[in-house]
XYZ file of C-alpha atoms in Angstrom:
129
model
C -19.825 -31.476 -76.648
C -20.000 -34.789 -79.595
C -16.877 -33.760 -81.470
C -15.256 -33.350 -77.853
C -16.365 -37.140 -76.960
C -15.072 -38.527 -80.618
C -11.568 -36.780 -80.157
C -11.602 -38.242 -76.846
C -12.669 -41.369 -78.333
C -10.362 -42.092 -80.663
C -7.486 -40.765 -78.216
C -8.030 -43.467 -76.445
C -8.981 -46.597 -79.101
C -6.089 -45.319 -81.856
C -4.637 -48.561 -82.253
C -0.948 -47.073 -82.437
C -1.482 -45.546 -79.316
C 1.268 -43.074 -80.206
C -0.886 -40.494 -79.590
C -1.743 -41.745 -75.956
C 2.005 -42.191 -74.987
C 2.377 -38.483 -76.488
C -0.377 -36.934 -73.928
C 0.904 -39.230 -71.005
C 4.148 -37.619 -71.158
C 3.034 -34.003 -71.818
C 0.402 -34.146 -69.986
C 1.756 -33.962 -66.514
C 4.460 -31.762 -67.561
C 1.966 -28.792 -68.204
C 0.441 -30.126 -64.820
C 3.318 -29.069 -63.533
C 4.544 -25.923 -65.160
C 0.949 -24.803 -64.728
C 1.595 -25.467 -60.303
C 4.184 -23.936 -60.681
C 3.252 -20.496 -62.262
C 0.981 -20.769 -59.859
C 3.402 -21.002 -56.862
C 5.339 -18.057 -58.036
C 2.284 -15.813 -59.218
C 1.254 -16.214 -55.314
C 4.785 -15.463 -54.322
C 4.276 -12.333 -56.194
C 1.107 -11.554 -54.509
C 3.132 -12.091 -51.165
C 5.762 -9.782 -52.310
C 3.770 -7.406 -52.859
C 1.398 -7.418 -50.070
C 4.409 -7.317 -47.517
C 5.973 -4.166 -49.161
C 2.505 -2.637 -49.022
C 2.776 -3.447 -44.875
C 6.244 -1.968 -44.972
C 5.291 1.337 -46.824
C 2.232 1.838 -44.392
C 4.372 1.394 -41.161
C 7.006 3.963 -42.188
C 4.256 6.391 -43.155
C 2.445 5.834 -39.788
C 6.014 6.290 -38.284
C 6.345 9.644 -39.731
C 3.334 10.991 -39.062
C 4.315 10.803 -35.814
C 7.728 12.775 -36.374
C 8.072 16.401 -35.926
C 10.537 17.236 -38.832
C 10.410 19.134 -41.636
C 12.071 16.774 -43.659
C 12.732 13.362 -42.857
C 13.914 9.800 -44.498
C 13.451 6.594 -43.291
C 14.601 3.023 -45.240
C 13.821 -0.148 -43.937
C 14.910 -3.765 -45.592
C 12.284 -6.617 -45.389
C 12.764 -9.861 -47.141
C 10.505 -12.155 -48.279
C 10.466 -16.350 -49.135
C 8.680 -18.844 -50.040
C 8.457 -22.509 -50.796
C 7.823 -23.278 -54.720
C 6.884 -26.662 -55.902
C 6.584 -28.693 -59.016
C 8.613 -29.754 -61.217
C 11.384 -29.287 -58.189
C 11.353 -27.575 -54.552
C 12.509 -24.501 -54.854
C 12.542 -21.305 -52.106
C 12.373 -17.777 -53.019
C 13.968 -15.215 -51.594
C 13.628 -11.715 -52.660
C 14.830 -8.501 -50.703
C 13.197 -4.618 -50.832
C 14.608 -1.535 -48.979
C 11.279 0.609 -48.384
C 12.031 4.376 -49.121
C 9.463 6.417 -46.659
C 10.013 10.837 -47.311
C 7.878 13.464 -45.720
C 7.724 16.927 -45.854
C 5.831 19.140 -42.948
C 4.691 21.835 -45.329
C 3.096 23.789 -43.064
C 6.287 23.658 -41.052
C 8.542 25.023 -44.621
C 5.498 27.494 -44.877
C 6.028 29.364 -41.073
C 9.795 28.952 -42.241
C 9.645 31.046 -45.123
C 7.413 33.820 -43.797
C 9.433 34.279 -41.163
C 12.845 34.439 -43.454
C 10.799 36.864 -45.712
C 9.673 38.391 -43.194
C 12.994 38.996 -41.628
C 14.708 40.311 -45.195
C 12.712 43.529 -45.482
C 9.005 42.542 -47.305
C 6.340 42.787 -44.674
C 3.389 40.877 -45.328
C -0.398 42.550 -45.319
C -3.386 40.998 -44.463
C -4.329 38.893 -47.617
C -1.094 37.992 -48.163
C 0.669 40.195 -50.414
C 3.894 41.461 -49.726
C 3.607 45.305 -49.885
C 7.290 48.055 -49.843
C-alpha cells in the first residue's frame, strides 16, 4: 500500500508535470470508453431479453394450436440510447422463428396409413403378416 501512495505522490509532485498532463488527457477518455462499453453490454442484455420474451410468446401461441406442423415468425426491434464519448442510438431488428410438430398427431396419422397399407397391428404394436 505504501508503494501505491509513493507512485501517486511522485506523479503529483513531479517537477516536469508531463506525467500529470498525460494522465489528465488519458483518464477522461478511459472513463468514457468504459461507460460506452457498459452501455453496449446493457444493450446486449436487453436485446437478448426481448428475444427470449418473443420466443416464449410464440411457443405459447403454438401450444394452443392444433396443427400437426406449424411455423410462426415475428419481427421485433430493440433500440437503446448509448451515451459516452458521443450519443448514439443502437437499433437491432430480429426475426424470431418458432416451429412445432405435434408428435401425437403424426403417430396417429402413421398408424392410420399403416393399417390401410395391408399390415395389421397386434396388441404389442408389432405388425403381423
